Structure formats: structure tokens, C-alpha cells
XYZ file of C-alpha atoms in Angstrom:
521
model
C 357.446 -27.508 -171.936
C 355.165 -24.959 -173.109
C 354.983 -21.838 -171.006
C 351.899 -21.653 -169.358
C 351.376 -17.334 -168.666
C 351.534 -16.370 -165.051
C 347.418 -15.712 -165.233
C 346.878 -19.304 -165.784
C 349.855 -20.963 -163.748
C 348.544 -18.925 -160.493
C 344.830 -19.075 -160.479
C 343.452 -19.758 -157.398
C 342.401 -23.395 -156.530
C 341.238 -23.267 -152.996
C 339.433 -20.181 -150.927
C 342.452 -19.452 -149.420
C 344.437 -18.440 -152.198
C 341.647 -16.506 -153.151
C 342.638 -12.247 -152.920
C 340.537 -10.112 -152.213
C 337.306 -11.087 -151.994
C 337.096 -12.594 -148.131
C 333.309 -11.269 -148.063
C 332.099 -13.839 -150.670
C 334.566 -16.337 -149.431
C 333.244 -16.477 -145.625
C 329.900 -17.161 -146.716
C 330.829 -19.625 -149.564
C 332.511 -20.980 -146.502
C 330.046 -21.288 -143.992
C 327.643 -22.491 -146.611
C 329.606 -25.759 -147.444
C 330.512 -26.375 -143.292
C 326.579 -26.463 -142.262
C 325.610 -28.340 -145.643
C 323.138 -25.475 -146.437
C 323.616 -25.427 -150.313
C 321.905 -23.429 -152.121
C 320.649 -24.656 -155.569
C 321.761 -21.131 -157.843
C 324.715 -18.472 -157.457
C 325.081 -15.850 -159.138
C 328.524 -14.355 -159.244
C 329.219 -10.279 -160.436
C 331.743 -8.210 -160.959
C 333.984 -6.257 -163.462
C 336.665 -8.216 -165.905
C 339.443 -10.283 -163.887
C 338.050 -10.595 -160.009
C 337.780 -14.134 -159.957
C 334.508 -15.133 -160.824
C 334.754 -18.047 -162.985
C 337.738 -18.608 -160.732
C 335.373 -18.919 -157.518
C 333.046 -20.910 -159.827
C 335.682 -23.788 -160.149
C 336.918 -23.522 -156.965
C 333.169 -24.366 -154.921
C 332.057 -27.050 -157.873
C 335.112 -28.570 -156.020
C 334.073 -28.142 -152.863
C 330.736 -29.628 -153.908
C 332.532 -32.787 -155.741
C 335.333 -33.464 -153.521
C 336.366 -37.019 -152.782
C 336.690 -36.709 -149.353
C 332.918 -34.673 -149.103
C 331.588 -31.603 -149.446
C 333.427 -29.005 -148.300
C 335.338 -26.017 -147.762
C 338.629 -27.553 -148.398
C 338.826 -29.683 -150.814
C 341.692 -31.956 -150.877
C 342.879 -30.853 -154.720
C 344.537 -33.895 -155.103
C 341.456 -36.493 -155.822
C 340.486 -37.728 -159.456
C 337.994 -35.267 -159.263
C 339.365 -31.765 -157.852
C 342.471 -32.522 -160.291
C 340.063 -32.990 -163.272
C 338.374 -30.240 -162.665
C 341.774 -27.697 -161.999
C 342.812 -29.215 -165.313
C 339.002 -28.297 -167.052
C 338.299 -31.749 -168.142
C 335.745 -32.856 -165.087
C 332.568 -34.598 -167.220
C 330.353 -32.966 -164.421
C 331.669 -29.333 -164.871
C 329.656 -27.535 -167.750
C 331.119 -24.326 -168.710
C 328.827 -22.564 -170.830
C 330.208 -19.290 -172.334
C 326.834 -17.229 -172.840
C 328.261 -14.579 -175.458
C 328.424 -17.141 -177.737
C 325.073 -19.488 -177.080
C 322.834 -17.610 -176.800
C 319.409 -18.930 -179.064
C 317.074 -20.516 -176.763
C 317.189 -24.009 -178.621
C 321.167 -24.323 -177.343
C 319.295 -23.383 -174.110
C 316.971 -26.125 -174.021
C 319.380 -29.209 -175.596
C 321.396 -28.001 -172.209
C 318.816 -27.811 -169.477
C 317.469 -31.397 -171.374
C 320.687 -32.979 -170.076
C 320.351 -31.359 -166.474
C 317.698 -34.468 -166.257
C 320.275 -37.210 -166.520
C 322.516 -38.028 -163.086
C 325.907 -37.081 -163.380
C 328.568 -39.160 -164.334
C 331.482 -39.208 -161.991
C 330.781 -36.469 -159.277
C 328.052 -35.893 -156.479
C 326.599 -33.084 -158.620
C 326.474 -31.989 -162.186
C 327.454 -28.697 -161.874
C 326.675 -25.756 -164.324
C 329.084 -22.589 -164.972
C 327.538 -19.840 -167.563
C 329.735 -17.503 -167.816
C 328.622 -13.759 -169.401
C 324.595 -15.052 -168.475
C 323.226 -11.138 -169.256
C 324.093 -11.851 -173.235
C 321.522 -15.024 -173.015
C 318.153 -13.495 -174.976
C 315.108 -12.888 -173.737
C 313.506 -16.682 -174.450
C 316.081 -18.467 -172.917
C 316.114 -16.431 -169.842
C 312.072 -17.856 -169.881
C 313.214 -21.488 -170.905
C 315.812 -21.799 -168.324
C 313.085 -20.030 -165.140
C 311.309 -23.671 -164.660
C 314.559 -25.735 -164.152
C 316.388 -22.680 -161.891
C 313.504 -22.462 -159.897
C 312.954 -26.545 -159.201
C 315.883 -28.179 -160.426
C 316.593 -32.121 -159.971
C 318.952 -32.421 -156.568
C 321.990 -33.515 -158.244
C 322.133 -29.809 -160.147
C 323.728 -26.668 -159.273
C 323.953 -23.539 -161.450
C 326.612 -21.278 -161.169
C 326.114 -17.998 -163.088
C 328.974 -15.137 -163.788
C 328.423 -11.473 -165.453
C 329.765 -8.195 -165.297
C 326.453 -7.033 -165.998
C 323.328 -8.135 -163.532
C 321.400 -5.007 -164.684
C 320.754 -6.612 -167.881
C 319.420 -9.933 -165.865
C 315.635 -10.058 -165.848
C 314.289 -10.130 -161.791
C 312.961 -13.264 -162.240
C 316.338 -15.016 -162.459
C 317.805 -12.582 -159.994
C 314.972 -14.055 -157.193
C 316.326 -17.166 -157.790
C 319.689 -17.221 -157.446
C 322.475 -16.067 -154.490
C 323.784 -13.587 -155.670
C 327.752 -12.266 -154.634
C 329.295 -8.967 -155.946
C 332.756 -9.214 -156.331
C 334.569 -6.256 -155.138
C 337.506 -4.466 -157.493
C 341.323 -5.882 -156.079
C 343.270 -2.830 -153.767
C 346.297 -1.712 -155.778
C 347.750 -2.668 -152.116
C 346.530 -6.448 -152.292
C 347.361 -6.701 -156.454
C 350.992 -5.815 -155.548
C 351.451 -7.763 -152.675
C 350.615 -10.850 -154.566
C 352.360 -10.237 -157.599
C 355.420 -9.541 -155.234
C 354.403 -13.658 -153.941
C 354.527 -14.702 -157.425
C 357.962 -12.806 -158.610
C 359.096 -14.222 -155.747
C 357.984 -18.109 -156.094
C 359.191 -17.422 -160.394
C 362.360 -16.349 -158.456
C 362.262 -13.039 -160.638
C 363.643 -10.195 -159.529
C 361.147 -6.557 -159.230
C 361.427 -3.146 -157.660
C 358.413 -2.629 -155.093
C 357.552 0.126 -156.969
C 357.211 -1.441 -160.448
C 354.793 -3.471 -159.005
C 352.643 -0.592 -158.063
C 352.530 0.720 -161.088
C 351.313 -2.316 -162.274
C 348.982 -2.920 -159.848
C 347.338 0.805 -160.512
C 347.807 -0.416 -164.217
C 345.098 -3.412 -163.915
C 342.307 -0.894 -162.286
C 340.917 -3.291 -159.839
C 341.587 -6.727 -162.174
C 343.665 -9.465 -161.362
C 344.037 -11.137 -163.791
C 345.296 -8.442 -165.892
C 347.735 -7.700 -163.551
C 349.181 -10.546 -164.169
C 348.927 -10.213 -167.789
C 350.781 -6.868 -167.199
C 353.375 -9.128 -165.586
C 353.864 -11.143 -167.814
C 354.298 -8.220 -170.751
C 356.844 -6.766 -167.758
C 359.200 -9.828 -167.430
C 359.210 -9.758 -170.794
C 359.665 -6.260 -171.520
C 362.991 -5.729 -168.928
C 364.472 -9.223 -170.003
C 363.587 -10.666 -166.661
C 364.772 -7.991 -164.100
C 361.454 -5.675 -163.300
C 362.439 -2.122 -162.700
C 360.628 1.049 -162.087
C 362.108 2.413 -165.165
C 361.075 -0.854 -167.905
C 357.500 -0.483 -166.119
C 357.158 3.519 -167.543
C 358.355 2.516 -170.466
C 356.122 -0.148 -171.707
C 353.172 1.362 -170.131
C 353.777 5.030 -170.929
C 353.582 6.511 -167.267
C 354.546 9.136 -165.922
C 357.481 9.447 -163.829
C 356.343 11.276 -160.723
C 359.810 14.096 -160.342
C 357.748 15.448 -164.118
C 354.595 15.853 -162.059
C 356.259 17.253 -159.122
C 357.860 19.690 -161.411
C 354.610 21.030 -162.922
C 352.762 21.812 -160.071
C 355.663 23.357 -158.512
C 355.577 25.372 -161.390
C 351.933 26.437 -161.384
C 352.032 26.683 -157.682
C 354.435 29.793 -158.064
C 352.867 30.939 -161.355
C 355.885 30.138 -163.777
C 354.508 29.334 -166.858
C 357.599 28.695 -169.213
C 358.511 25.959 -166.516
C 355.632 24.166 -166.628
C 355.640 24.457 -170.651
C 358.998 23.200 -170.335
C 358.039 20.196 -168.145
C 355.323 19.617 -170.801
C 357.896 19.561 -173.907
C 359.919 17.070 -172.098
C 357.089 15.335 -171.662
C 355.659 15.233 -175.091
C 359.715 14.029 -176.125
C 360.103 11.372 -174.751
C 356.096 10.459 -175.882
C 354.525 9.896 -172.541
C 350.740 9.695 -172.446
C 349.532 13.105 -171.450
C 345.986 10.840 -170.737
C 347.731 9.056 -167.896
C 350.050 11.933 -167.233
C 346.535 13.999 -166.234
C 345.026 11.301 -164.369
C 348.495 10.965 -161.986
C 348.402 14.622 -161.716
C 344.926 13.813 -160.226
C 346.054 11.259 -158.193
C 349.349 13.745 -156.964
C 346.994 16.493 -156.268
C 344.378 14.314 -154.109
C 347.409 13.185 -152.052
C 348.159 17.107 -151.442
C 344.477 17.257 -150.478
C 344.982 14.993 -147.927
C 348.013 16.357 -146.735
C 346.476 19.432 -146.279
C 343.830 18.141 -144.233
C 345.625 16.505 -141.727
C 349.536 14.977 -142.266
C 348.923 11.776 -140.591
C 346.792 10.740 -143.558
C 349.488 9.928 -145.344
C 351.094 6.700 -145.522
C 354.333 6.748 -143.590
C 356.178 4.681 -146.027
C 355.104 6.762 -149.092
C 358.102 7.233 -151.051
C 357.654 11.017 -152.066
C 355.853 12.515 -148.643
C 357.914 14.936 -147.874
C 358.017 16.182 -151.283
C 354.042 15.535 -151.373
C 353.901 18.090 -147.776
C 356.135 20.247 -148.824
C 353.393 20.600 -152.174
C 350.731 20.673 -149.658
C 351.923 24.015 -147.920
C 353.155 25.711 -150.948
C 349.312 25.838 -152.676
C 346.554 26.720 -151.115
C 343.370 23.819 -150.207
C 340.982 26.195 -152.607
C 343.312 25.863 -155.149
C 344.081 22.680 -155.113
C 340.834 21.576 -155.512
C 340.648 24.097 -158.135
C 343.562 21.664 -159.807
C 341.953 18.820 -159.182
C 338.789 19.788 -161.363
C 340.838 21.446 -164.010
C 342.912 18.333 -164.321
C 339.627 16.274 -164.042
C 337.979 18.200 -166.992
C 341.432 18.682 -169.328
C 341.599 14.671 -169.475
C 338.331 14.183 -170.108
C 338.645 16.920 -173.236
C 341.722 14.926 -174.297
C 340.056 13.363 -177.232
C 338.225 17.072 -178.684
C 341.874 18.331 -178.538
C 343.533 19.039 -181.911
C 346.078 16.831 -180.699
C 347.283 15.312 -177.043
C 350.393 17.626 -176.293
C 347.640 20.491 -177.080
C 345.168 18.948 -174.474
C 347.478 18.835 -171.551
C 349.245 21.960 -172.147
C 346.214 24.012 -172.230
C 344.937 21.765 -169.430
C 348.329 23.798 -167.548
C 347.571 26.890 -169.196
C 344.201 26.785 -167.836
C 346.234 25.957 -164.107
C 348.145 29.034 -164.316
C 345.149 31.402 -165.791
C 342.786 30.783 -163.221
C 341.979 31.949 -159.509
C 339.239 30.435 -157.030
C 338.115 33.700 -156.198
C 337.495 34.287 -160.844
C 340.259 36.285 -161.577
C 341.619 35.425 -164.948
C 345.833 36.189 -165.492
C 346.388 36.734 -162.063
C 349.210 34.773 -162.287
C 352.962 35.726 -163.984
C 353.225 35.567 -167.504
C 355.517 33.394 -169.587
C 359.249 34.569 -168.427
C 360.999 36.247 -171.372
C 364.103 37.640 -171.792
C 362.855 41.237 -171.451
C 360.690 40.780 -168.532
C 363.415 38.343 -166.942
C 365.053 41.023 -164.918
C 361.670 41.865 -163.214
C 360.824 38.252 -162.432
C 360.877 37.469 -158.539
C 362.633 34.092 -158.530
C 359.090 32.009 -158.719
C 356.433 35.125 -157.575
C 354.285 33.516 -155.669
C 350.582 33.820 -156.654
C 349.948 36.167 -153.602
C 351.707 38.700 -153.090
C 352.425 39.886 -150.024
C 351.340 43.947 -148.753
C 353.708 44.889 -146.288
C 352.307 47.089 -143.594
C 352.675 47.277 -139.914
C 350.030 46.082 -137.618
C 348.095 48.650 -135.434
C 346.144 46.222 -133.434
C 342.799 46.508 -135.085
C 342.360 42.903 -135.395
C 338.700 43.057 -137.436
C 339.958 45.452 -139.681
C 343.147 43.074 -140.423
C 340.751 40.215 -140.453
C 338.763 41.731 -143.566
C 341.724 42.285 -145.079
C 343.134 38.746 -145.205
C 342.519 36.934 -148.573
C 341.043 33.858 -147.012
C 338.066 31.583 -147.419
C 336.137 29.470 -146.017
C 336.259 28.262 -142.792
C 339.297 30.061 -142.313
C 337.886 33.293 -143.404
C 335.020 32.331 -140.291
C 337.695 31.510 -137.600
C 339.475 34.891 -138.620
C 335.843 36.714 -138.430
C 334.745 35.238 -134.864
C 338.451 35.458 -133.361
C 338.770 38.136 -131.186
C 342.759 39.147 -130.936
C 343.934 38.714 -126.549
C 347.713 39.816 -127.046
C 350.004 40.503 -130.012
C 353.608 41.079 -129.135
C 355.213 41.692 -132.568
C 355.675 38.299 -133.586
C 352.897 36.383 -132.152
C 349.301 36.698 -132.232
C 346.931 35.280 -129.402
C 343.364 34.750 -130.646
C 340.481 33.853 -128.794
C 336.929 32.496 -129.936
C 333.702 31.715 -128.673
C 332.833 28.152 -126.969
C 330.097 28.336 -129.668
C 332.790 28.564 -132.480
C 335.086 26.130 -130.903
C 334.970 23.848 -133.840
C 337.281 26.280 -135.901
C 339.795 25.378 -134.109
C 340.902 22.885 -136.166
C 344.119 22.955 -136.810
C 343.837 22.887 -140.614
C 342.330 26.260 -140.195
C 344.975 27.600 -137.996
C 347.547 26.540 -140.301
C 345.550 28.346 -143.051
C 344.733 31.274 -141.393
C 348.889 31.710 -139.997
C 349.573 30.951 -143.930
C 347.119 34.031 -144.445
C 348.795 36.195 -142.189
C 352.240 35.754 -143.125
C 351.270 36.567 -146.582
C 349.431 39.860 -145.826
C 352.104 40.781 -143.333
C 354.893 39.752 -145.581
C 357.284 38.158 -142.557
C 356.884 34.984 -140.384
C 354.372 35.156 -137.638
C 352.808 33.111 -134.893
C 349.399 31.813 -133.897
C 347.707 30.233 -131.034
C 343.691 30.509 -131.062
C 342.030 29.598 -127.668
C 338.675 29.138 -126.599
C 336.990 31.682 -124.255
C 335.053 34.500 -123.002
C 335.681 37.678 -125.680
C 334.633 41.028 -125.328
C 332.487 41.998 -128.927
C 335.673 42.739 -131.072
C 334.957 40.728 -133.454
C 334.327 40.635 -137.443
C 331.213 39.147 -136.812
C 329.676 40.828 -133.559
C 331.323 44.080 -135.356
C 329.089 43.207 -138.367
C 326.059 42.140 -136.166
C 326.134 45.936 -134.492
C 326.298 47.563 -137.748
C 323.636 45.847 -138.820
C 321.288 46.411 -136.318
C 322.261 50.081 -136.230
C 321.581 50.612 -140.021
C 317.952 48.714 -139.052
C 317.219 51.073 -135.992
C 318.168 53.883 -138.204
C 315.673 52.519 -141.059
C 313.159 51.888 -138.989
C 313.711 55.384 -137.301
C 313.101 56.883 -141.009
C 310.455 55.004 -141.904
C 308.713 55.953 -139.225
C 309.842 59.562 -139.454
C 308.505 59.792 -143.235
C 305.113 61.535 -143.725
C 304.513 59.814 -147.163
C 304.452 56.423 -144.582
C 302.290 58.111 -141.893
C 300.046 59.051 -144.481
C 299.273 55.740 -145.321
C 299.259 53.964 -142.369
C 296.855 56.394 -141.107
C 294.457 56.274 -144.638
C 294.804 52.613 -144.864
C 295.005 51.595 -141.136
C 298.022 50.083 -142.171
C 300.898 48.318 -140.402
C 304.799 47.925 -141.817
C 305.382 44.001 -141.330
C 308.777 44.394 -141.895
C 311.837 47.032 -142.919
C 315.059 46.147 -144.704
C 317.894 48.841 -144.775
C 319.721 49.125 -148.075
C 323.492 50.382 -149.217
C 326.401 49.542 -147.935
C 327.321 47.848 -144.470
C 328.999 50.748 -142.256
C 332.630 50.549 -141.037
C 333.986 50.504 -137.959
């Protein structure tokens, strides 16, 4: 027998077997059950999400010999002929190759005749946006008031190019891209029915590579089966797709986080030696950084069954949240700029060097330089990005809070909190009720990390909401501002020149703004 590709063999034949378009299935099923049938439907969405498949299932639902139903039998002659593509009253037109107005007029002339076999004559026009303006104009009248035995089903990947006069005459359904998880689950069911062994990570790679298209996923699965010789393994799929082992990506980020340029470039060299795609590598690096950012927000945001979960959590602890955001942007820009690079390896390695060179504060070259034999003895085992500054804490919390290298909400927490107690290893801070939102666990953890890095030793940190006496950075800064304002007002009022202007012109002083640096406590 002639082999039938998986995308055709496993094309859904009922609404129940369609994956990922529940919102469309629900609406169409209710319409069929209640006999509320429209004369024209428009299915929109990217390639491979089920537009033509839905059109054929709807044609079966309208022409099944058991009656109009949301669950066509699949065994009557009408259902079988529609599945086989030879039902005489199902007319499928490819608008990309039939764009002329004469062809559309001929098609519409035949619409006046009653169906030969079925209950309805169904016209499926694929890529309808490719029709010419004249063709659209020719079909408007028939589309608006077709004979009772005619149903139009239009499909397109670009609804923006369809005239609004056509859109207004159709019920429009937007088909979504398939989630990677739904694609992987469907591929697993297909392989189970085909009695072919596969590894779950391999199916996940195929699902991500399909970019929302079930047809692309099944085509890639066919290719993977042939490439792997029948056993679809993760290693085989990575080799086929040219995707990067996540181990390489973790090594890259660990090296960048520790400022180890030589290690990062060594990983890039290893990837180049294996002919791995730099474009895919930067895409996967962005995906990994997204997971790191999620973990920094909340560890619960990571799926419990994620294979690299512990390693992602370790990276989340070792990379500052601001750095993770910066690395993500650099990875995106590096991927965008790859076509402009001298070659892809240069573009990839330069992206890594850019990560090593810049910090969110704008400092360039702050990280460790590539290690050489001459400098090996001075390198502290993968020197951390932020050097600790060991110093005894004398109880002056505002001074310590100002010295911490921290930004964002964690910085606000440090500035609006007051030291309640300190026993040498444990800070207990209090924040006023209006700053309660700053006690979020992630903000407290970032402040704790900053304290540990500044003091050069492990510390504990507890933050409670309560009354404060005013010894916070924010309160002291406000006091300093007011003192400077009062001083400026007094100096301005005592200035002879100002007094003369006021007296001569009957002037008033509207506002006074002090200048110069704020006083320090």
C-alpha cells in the first residue's frame, strides 16, 4: 500500500477529535444542534491550525444522511465521500490560483443549480484574500442572498486584506495557534496508535518547532521518525532540527553570571563545532531567561515537572533580576541582528560578549575579562559580578541602606524600612502600613541578597509591618529636604537685593527651590 503521511492520515474527521479550537467547535455545535445555520462562514488563522479541516467537518455536519447534526456519523456515503475528497456537492476552490473575475462568475453561475447528492452545495474558498477586487465584487450579491441550498465557507491567513463588505456578510471565527503542550500530547497519542516509541522531550522540541501549527508538527514528526529510524529520541530530534542542548544554554548563562568570558566563549566554540544554529540558540536562550525571570518572581510559577527546574532555580538565585531582564533584551536584539553579522558564529559570540560587558547601571567592562595564564593566579573562582565589601555594621541602617547596590522595589523597601533589631546575623526591619506592599517575598529576598553581598557574610532578614520612629532613609531625606527648604527661604528673605525687588515692585515670592546636594545625616 502507498504510505500516507501522518498529517493526512490523522486529519480530524469530527469536531470531537479537533485539537485546540474548542471555542469554534462550541459555537458551531450549538448552531447545528439548534438549526441556526448561517449562509457564510469565515475561518481565519495561521497555517496548519485547522481551517480547511473545520470546513470539511462542517460540510459533513450539513450533509450527513442522518440529518443536520454536530456529530456526523462518518459511515454514510456522504460522509465517506467528503472524507475521501470526492463529494460532488463540496466544491473546494484555491483562490490563490483562481483569482480572475471570469472564474468566479462561472463558479457562481453553477451555484444556481440544486445539489446533486447532498442537502447543501458547499463552497469552500481557501486563501480567499487572494481574490481580485473584481472577483470580490462579483460574489457580493450571491454571498449576501444565496439560494437556500448554498453554504459558503471562506478561509484565510490574512483577514486584513478581505473587503469589509465581505466580512460583514460572514460569521467570522478566529482559529488560535496550537499551544505547544496540546501539540505534544496529540503527537504522543498519534505515536501510540502507530506503535512507535518516542521520548517526551523529543515531542516537546517538535511541538515548539511547529510554532502553533499542528500540520507542521505532524510533518516534522514524519521527518523525525525517518531520521531516527523509528525511535524518536531527544538526541535525534535535536540533530534533525539543529536545536541546542539545554546543557549548553545553562553553561552559557552560568558563565555570563559569574563573569567567566573564557568559559562562555568555549561553550560557543563547542556549539559551532557541532554546527548548532545560533539563531535557535539565541531563541532558546531567551526562553531560558524567561523561565529564570518567572522563578525570580515566584518559584511556584515554574511547572513542577520541568526537567531542569532545580537548575533554573539555581540560576534565578545567582542572577540579579535586573541582569536577567538585560540579558533577555540582549538575546532578542542579538537574534534580530544575526543577518547583519559577518557570520552567525560572530553574531552569537558577540551577543555573549555584550552580556559580559554591560550591567544595568551602565558600567562597561565591569565583569571579569577572559582568563589568561598570566592572570590565572589573580582570578577568584568564577568571580561574582558584585564584589562583596566586608565591613562591620555599626547600627546605622540608613547609611547601610544607601550603600547597598540595589534598585527597584527592593531599594524602596530598604529606604522606607527602619531597623527594629540586629543581633549580628539577623536584621529585623519594620515598615509603615502605607508601605505594606513592599513586604512581598521577592523584594525581601532581593534585599537579603544585597545585604549578604555588601557585608560579605550570610545574614537573615525579617520584615514586619508596624509603627516606625522616623529613622528611615525616606524620612531622613524628607527631613533634609525640608531643612534645606527652610534654610533657602530664610536666606532668600534676608537677601538685600530680594528685599529691594519686593519693595520696589510690590512683588511676591511664589516659590523657592533649594539647589545643591542634599545634606547627609
